[in-house]
């Protein structure tokens, strides 16, 4: 007796497998017992070429509830992600994910991920979600760009043979000091 | 046709299942037994609470803490000792209340209070082909609806409104309704201040808040000073900082908030006096126990729970309830209160005060303590009369359903080919204000929604031994060979069991290979067992149906009769042949025409196997509509299912 939410997510999964944008990853988690956790998806969004975010591959998590698709999923980057529209907890503030604004039950996982990719380079300071990025974005384009590049570098795979594993974590530590 | 039975005879000869013995349940049980019903089973997992006694009249004060179902039974037996009533104190979702259990009843009557259980019972009834009468009340409003498979919409044919959640941005920065202020207080500020978990993440922890340690009590700080500091941050400093973000307020439609005066300005007697009010406590150790037993409102002499407070009173309640919660948590030794609880008087005061002050910030209508409590706790105020009316309407619909069933119209749940006209069933709405001088509004029931994910799909029953049948055999022998599927994929209710294509990751391929070797019972997420409904689909054939598994242990099989070791029965389903599929690819836009072509369908009717109870075999349902207008679908193209 599958729930409406899970039935829909199984359909979403099928739709994604059939067709999805290049460079994106989206898949439900696998639980320890080998079952598929349809309500929790791990995804990756590539930064758009030609933007400050390019080359990075950003992990985001989609958390659905049994009320999906009446309600949108919760979408989050890792906590502390630097972006004017990302809350300190990592949650993304985006109109299509807002039940009162743009959310419609027909919005697909693909549209959500493309929407978040779009948001990366088009921050909306009218709905700022964190102080740090908001202030920097307002203060100086150059400084903001510099900080974004540091953020992007955290999520850029090191070139082959450069640093195995741990490289990304090291970079992250440096950034926190900033 | 036999002479028509009277309503009483009909009632006497029927066996009914009641789910829920609460507000509606008490009224319903009483009306049932007084209408002649005498074979009743009921399920309720709840125990009796003091707050039930004003309307759940089968219960008395001495019953508090006892099973609702059992006490309801005992009370009713006092005035109908001849009735046969079985009370189950348990959850309707327990596996003991399975499809076979439901099948032993003539009708199921719901008096439930939550969507999840309603959906569950709906599915049980669909699978067991037993009609369902569904009901609900909120205050003066109520409704009763009849759900008969194949004749009327099932409970889930139409999407149900779900309670609204509120986006963090609105709650935190730009509230414009009273509910936003209440939810901010209960779901954001309350856990941030009082949670026992020091590492809990909160969206209130913006940089400035962290910088100022706005939400953290300093060592040695008194509860009152901490409360005042939070007041000044939340209702002043934070608002000033928000105002400084001009972009946020560039839109004329967004109303700018106003910072409140500093606490000491607003409340001249100061925080300590405000926190303790008139109950004469001065914060010394001797009296601190008293502080905790009392509430802020009592201490401050704010007796009217329906009155909206002034800013100063709200600020007093804020500091007073805040300090009392901190003091209580300290002395309890549990270091915190993680979640807002509507039965915690101090928490309610804190939330009401916070919401009132925030309403003042944003120029939003101010709610009373009573209203704020109802909003924060999602409290639905119940009206006994509505429950009584609804209980009566349920019995009326039940009698209609039973009459149809006895007359053979819906016997065994066989779907009538055309949704009936004239249909005897009604959806009845109980209204608060009369229209056309009526308080009850009966309506024609909705027809079944063909693209309903719950009742719209074809169902096939697979009888097998789940301890020996493997997923691999199910796929190869049953789905591919017997049903002619090309690339079947199998989903269990909670998980995906098998997929196939080039795009899968290695770990997924490995897991699915492992699943194929597993017996059905040992599959992940609890395994596939008796009564599990699998969803089987085939991308390449655009074909999908429900496969309901019935377990029959190995030693009950006769090798001669069923050499395969499994039996398929139920609705006819067909996978498209490959040629047909190609044609379909071209004709995608006009699949109505394609759906006419049914000649080479594989019909899975095994005449010998069809028992009276599952006599839906051969029922032909056709669907030529896409589900574009159905919100649940999303990807109409992936769900183009054709079943014959």
JSON list of N, CA and C in Angstrom, two decimals, chain B residues 547-581:
[
{"chain": "B", "resi": 547, "resn": "UNK", "atom": "N", "xyz": [0.43, -5.64, -8.31]},
{"chain": "B", "resi": 547, "resn": "UNK", "atom": "CA", "xyz": [0.50, -7.08, -8.13]},
{"chain": "B", "resi": 547, "resn": "UNK", "atom": "C", "xyz": [0.38, -7.34, -6.63]},
{"chain": "B", "resi": 548, "resn": "UNK", "atom": "N", "xyz": [-0.72, -7.94, -6.25]},
{"chain": "B", "resi": 548, "resn": "UNK", "atom": "CA", "xyz": [-0.94, -8.18, -4.82]},
{"chain": "B", "resi": 548, "resn": "UNK", "atom": "C", "xyz": [-0.54, -9.61, -4.49]},
{"chain": "B", "resi": 549, "resn": "UNK", "atom": "N", "xyz": [0.35, -9.74, -3.55]},
{"chain": "B", "resi": 549, "resn": "UNK", "atom": "CA", "xyz": [0.92, -11.04, -3.24]},
{"chain": "B", "resi": 549, "resn": "UNK", "atom": "C", "xyz": [0.11, -11.71, -2.12]},
{"chain": "B", "resi": 550, "resn": "UNK", "atom": "N", "xyz": [-0.30, -12.94, -2.39]},
{"chain": "B", "resi": 550, "resn": "UNK", "atom": "CA", "xyz": [-0.97, -13.74, -1.36]},
{"chain": "B", "resi": 550, "resn": "UNK", "atom": "C", "xyz": [-0.06, -14.92, -1.05]},
{"chain": "B", "resi": 551, "resn": "UNK", "atom": "N", "xyz": [0.24, -15.04, 0.20]},
{"chain": "B", "resi": 551, "resn": "UNK", "atom": "CA", "xyz": [1.17, -16.12, 0.60]},
{"chain": "B", "resi": 551, "resn": "UNK", "atom": "C", "xyz": [0.42, -17.43, 0.80]},
{"chain": "B", "resi": 552, "resn": "UNK", "atom": "N", "xyz": [0.93, -18.48, 0.16]},
{"chain": "B", "resi": 552, "resn": "UNK", "atom": "CA", "xyz": [0.41, -19.82, 0.46]},
{"chain": "B", "resi": 552, "resn": "UNK", "atom": "C", "xyz": [1.64, -20.68, 0.72]},
{"chain": "B", "resi": 553, "resn": "UNK", "atom": "N", "xyz": [1.78, -21.20, 1.94]},
{"chain": "B", "resi": 553, "resn": "UNK", "atom": "CA", "xyz": [3.00, -21.95, 2.30]},
{"chain": "B", "resi": 553, "resn": "UNK", "atom": "C", "xyz": [3.23, -23.14, 1.37]},
{"chain": "B", "resi": 554, "resn": "UNK", "atom": "N", "xyz": [4.49, -23.50, 1.20]},
{"chain": "B", "resi": 554, "resn": "UNK", "atom": "CA", "xyz": [4.90, -24.55, 0.26]},
{"chain": "B", "resi": 554, "resn": "UNK", "atom": "C", "xyz": [4.16, -25.85, 0.43]},
{"chain": "B", "resi": 555, "resn": "UNK", "atom": "N", "xyz": [3.89, -26.24, 1.68]},
{"chain": "B", "resi": 555, "resn": "UNK", "atom": "CA", "xyz": [3.28, -27.57, 1.87]},
{"chain": "B", "resi": 555, "resn": "UNK", "atom": "C", "xyz": [1.80, -27.60, 1.49]},
{"chain": "B", "resi": 556, "resn": "UNK", "atom": "N", "xyz": [1.23, -26.44, 1.15]},
{"chain": "B", "resi": 556, "resn": "UNK", "atom": "CA", "xyz": [-0.18, -26.44, 0.77]},
{"chain": "B", "resi": 556, "resn": "UNK", "atom": "C", "xyz": [-0.36, -26.52, -0.75]},
{"chain": "B", "resi": 557, "resn": "UNK", "atom": "N", "xyz": [0.75, -26.67, -1.46]},
{"chain": "B", "resi": 557, "resn": "UNK", "atom": "CA", "xyz": [0.66, -26.69, -2.93]},
{"chain": "B", "resi": 557, "resn": "UNK", "atom": "C", "xyz": [0.54, -28.12, -3.43]},
{"chain": "B", "resi": 558, "resn": "UNK", "atom": "N", "xyz": [-0.25, -28.27, -4.48]},
{"chain": "B", "resi": 558, "resn": "UNK", "atom": "CA", "xyz": [-0.37, -29.56, -5.14]},
{"chain": "B", "resi": 558, "resn": "UNK", "atom": "C", "xyz": [0.42, -29.48, -6.45]},
{"chain": "B", "resi": 559, "resn": "UNK", "atom": "N", "xyz": [1.50, -30.23, -6.53]},
{"chain": "B", "resi": 559, "resn": "UNK", "atom": "CA", "xyz": [2.36, -30.13, -7.70]},
{"chain": "B", "resi": 559, "resn": "UNK", "atom": "C", "xyz": [1.64, -30.47, -9.01]},
{"chain": "B", "resi": 560, "resn": "UNK", "atom": "N", "xyz": [0.67, -31.38, -8.90]},
{"chain": "B", "resi": 560, "resn": "UNK", "atom": "CA", "xyz": [-0.04, -31.80, -10.11]},
{"chain": "B", "resi": 560, "resn": "UNK", "atom": "C", "xyz": [-0.93, -30.66, -10.62]},
{"chain": "B", "resi": 561, "resn": "UNK", "atom": "N", "xyz": [-1.62, -30.07, -9.64]},
{"chain": "B", "resi": 561, "resn": "UNK", "atom": "CA", "xyz": [-2.60, -29.06, -10.04]},
{"chain": "B", "resi": 561, "resn": "UNK", "atom": "C", "xyz": [-1.92, -27.76, -10.47]},
{"chain": "B", "resi": 562, "resn": "UNK", "atom": "N", "xyz": [-0.91, -27.37, -9.71]},
{"chain": "B", "resi": 562, "resn": "UNK", "atom": "CA", "xyz": [-0.21, -26.12, -10.01]},
{"chain": "B", "resi": 562, "resn": "UNK", "atom": "C", "xyz": [1.29, -26.37, -10.14]},
{"chain": "B", "resi": 563, "resn": "UNK", "atom": "N", "xyz": [1.68, -26.94, -11.25]},
{"chain": "B", "resi": 563, "resn": "UNK", "atom": "CA", "xyz": [3.10, -27.28, -11.39]},
{"chain": "B", "resi": 563, "resn": "UNK", "atom": "C", "xyz": [4.02, -26.06, -11.31]},
{"chain": "B", "resi": 564, "resn": "UNK", "atom": "N", "xyz": [3.48, -24.89, -11.60]},
{"chain": "B", "resi": 564, "resn": "UNK", "atom": "CA", "xyz": [4.32, -23.69, -11.58]},
{"chain": "B", "resi": 564, "resn": "UNK", "atom": "C", "xyz": [4.70, -23.29, -10.16]},
{"chain": "B", "resi": 565, "resn": "UNK", "atom": "N", "xyz": [3.86, -23.68, -9.20]},
{"chain": "B", "resi": 565, "resn": "UNK", "atom": "CA", "xyz": [4.12, -23.25, -7.83]},
{"chain": "B", "resi": 565, "resn": "UNK", "atom": "C", "xyz": [3.62, -21.83, -7.58]},
{"chain": "B", "resi": 566, "resn": "UNK", "atom": "N", "xyz": [2.86, -21.28, -8.51]},
{"chain": "B", "resi": 566, "resn": "UNK", "atom": "CA", "xyz": [2.21, -19.98, -8.27]},
{"chain": "B", "resi": 566, "resn": "UNK", "atom": "C", "xyz": [0.94, -19.90, -9.09]},
{"chain": "B", "resi": 567, "resn": "UNK", "atom": "N", "xyz": [0.06, -19.01, -8.71]},
{"chain": "B", "resi": 567, "resn": "UNK", "atom": "CA", "xyz": [-1.19, -18.82, -9.43]},
{"chain": "B", "resi": 567, "resn": "UNK", "atom": "C", "xyz": [-1.41, -17.32, -9.60]},
{"chain": "B", "resi": 568, "resn": "UNK", "atom": "N", "xyz": [-1.87, -16.95, -10.79]},
{"chain": "B", "resi": 568, "resn": "UNK", "atom": "CA", "xyz": [-2.21, -15.54, -11.04]},
{"chain": "B", "resi": 568, "resn": "UNK", "atom": "C", "xyz": [-3.71, -15.42, -11.21]},
{"chain": "B", "resi": 569, "resn": "UNK", "atom": "N", "xyz": [-4.30, -14.42, -10.60]},
{"chain": "B", "resi": 569, "resn": "UNK", "atom": "CA", "xyz": [-5.72, -14.19, -10.82]},
{"chain": "B", "resi": 569, "resn": "UNK", "atom": "C", "xyz": [-6.06, -12.74, -10.55]},
{"chain": "B", "resi": 570, "resn": "UNK", "atom": "N", "xyz": [-7.27, -12.34, -10.99]},
{"chain": "B", "resi": 570, "resn": "UNK", "atom": "CA", "xyz": [-7.67, -10.96, -10.74]},
{"chain": "B", "resi": 570, "resn": "UNK", "atom": "C", "xyz": [-8.01, -10.23, -12.02]},
{"chain": "B", "resi": 571, "resn": "UNK", "atom": "N", "xyz": [-7.89, -8.93, -12.01]},
{"chain": "B", "resi": 571, "resn": "UNK", "atom": "CA", "xyz": [-8.20, -8.13, -13.19]},
{"chain": "B", "resi": 571, "resn": "UNK", "atom": "C", "xyz": [-7.38, -8.59, -14.37]},
{"chain": "B", "resi": 572, "resn": "UNK", "atom": "N", "xyz": [-7.93, -8.45, -15.54]},
{"chain": "B", "resi": 572, "resn": "UNK", "atom": "CA", "xyz": [-7.16, -8.77, -16.74]},
{"chain": "B", "resi": 572, "resn": "UNK", "atom": "C", "xyz": [-6.15, -7.67, -16.99]},
{"chain": "B", "resi": 573, "resn": "UNK", "atom": "N", "xyz": [-4.95, -8.07, -17.27]},
{"chain": "B", "resi": 573, "resn": "UNK", "atom": "CA", "xyz": [-3.96, -7.06, -17.65]},
{"chain": "B", "resi": 573, "resn": "UNK", "atom": "C", "xyz": [-3.28, -7.53, -18.90]},
{"chain": "B", "resi": 574, "resn": "UNK", "atom": "N", "xyz": [-2.74, -6.62, -19.64]},
{"chain": "B", "resi": 574, "resn": "UNK", "atom": "CA", "xyz": [-2.03, -7.04, -20.82]},
{"chain": "B", "resi": 574, "resn": "UNK", "atom": "C", "xyz": [-0.84, -6.15, -21.04]},
{"chain": "B", "resi": 575, "resn": "UNK", "atom": "N", "xyz": [0.23, -6.77, -21.42]},
{"chain": "B", "resi": 575, "resn": "UNK", "atom": "CA", "xyz": [1.37, -5.99, -21.86]},
{"chain": "B", "resi": 575, "resn": "UNK", "atom": "C", "xyz": [1.25, -5.87, -23.36]},
{"chain": "B", "resi": 576, "resn": "UNK", "atom": "N", "xyz": [1.60, -4.72, -23.88]},
{"chain": "B", "resi": 576, "resn": "UNK", "atom": "CA", "xyz": [1.51, -4.56, -25.33]},
{"chain": "B", "resi": 576, "resn": "UNK", "atom": "C", "xyz": [2.54, -5.43, -26.00]},
{"chain": "B", "resi": 577, "resn": "UNK", "atom": "N", "xyz": [2.18, -5.95, -27.12]},
{"chain": "B", "resi": 577, "resn": "UNK", "atom": "CA", "xyz": [3.19, -6.67, -27.91]},
{"chain": "B", "resi": 577, "resn": "UNK", "atom": "C", "xyz": [4.15, -5.62, -28.47]},
{"chain": "B", "resi": 578, "resn": "UNK", "atom": "N", "xyz": [5.28, -6.08, -28.92]},
{"chain": "B", "resi": 578, "resn": "UNK", "atom": "CA", "xyz": [6.28, -5.13, -29.38]},
{"chain": "B", "resi": 578, "resn": "UNK", "atom": "C", "xyz": [5.84, -4.34, -30.61]},
{"chain": "B", "resi": 579, "resn": "UNK", "atom": "N", "xyz": [5.10, -5.03, -31.49]},
{"chain": "B", "resi": 579, "resn": "UNK", "atom": "CA", "xyz": [4.64, -4.34, -32.70]},
{"chain": "B", "resi": 579, "resn": "UNK", "atom": "C", "xyz": [3.72, -3.19, -32.32]},
{"chain": "B", "resi": 580, "resn": "UNK", "atom": "N", "xyz": [2.82, -3.55, -31.41]},
{"chain": "B", "resi": 580, "resn": "UNK", "atom": "CA", "xyz": [1.87, -2.56, -30.95]},
{"chain": "B", "resi": 580, "resn": "UNK", "atom": "C", "xyz": [2.57, -1.38, -30.33]},
{"chain": "B", "resi": 581, "resn": "UNK", "atom": "N", "xyz": [3.62, -1.70, -29.64]},
{"chain": "B", "resi": 581, "resn": "UNK", "atom": "CA", "xyz": [4.37, -0.69, -28.93]},
{"chain": "B", "resi": 581, "resn": "UNK", "atom": "C", "xyz": [4.96, 0.31, -29.91]}
]
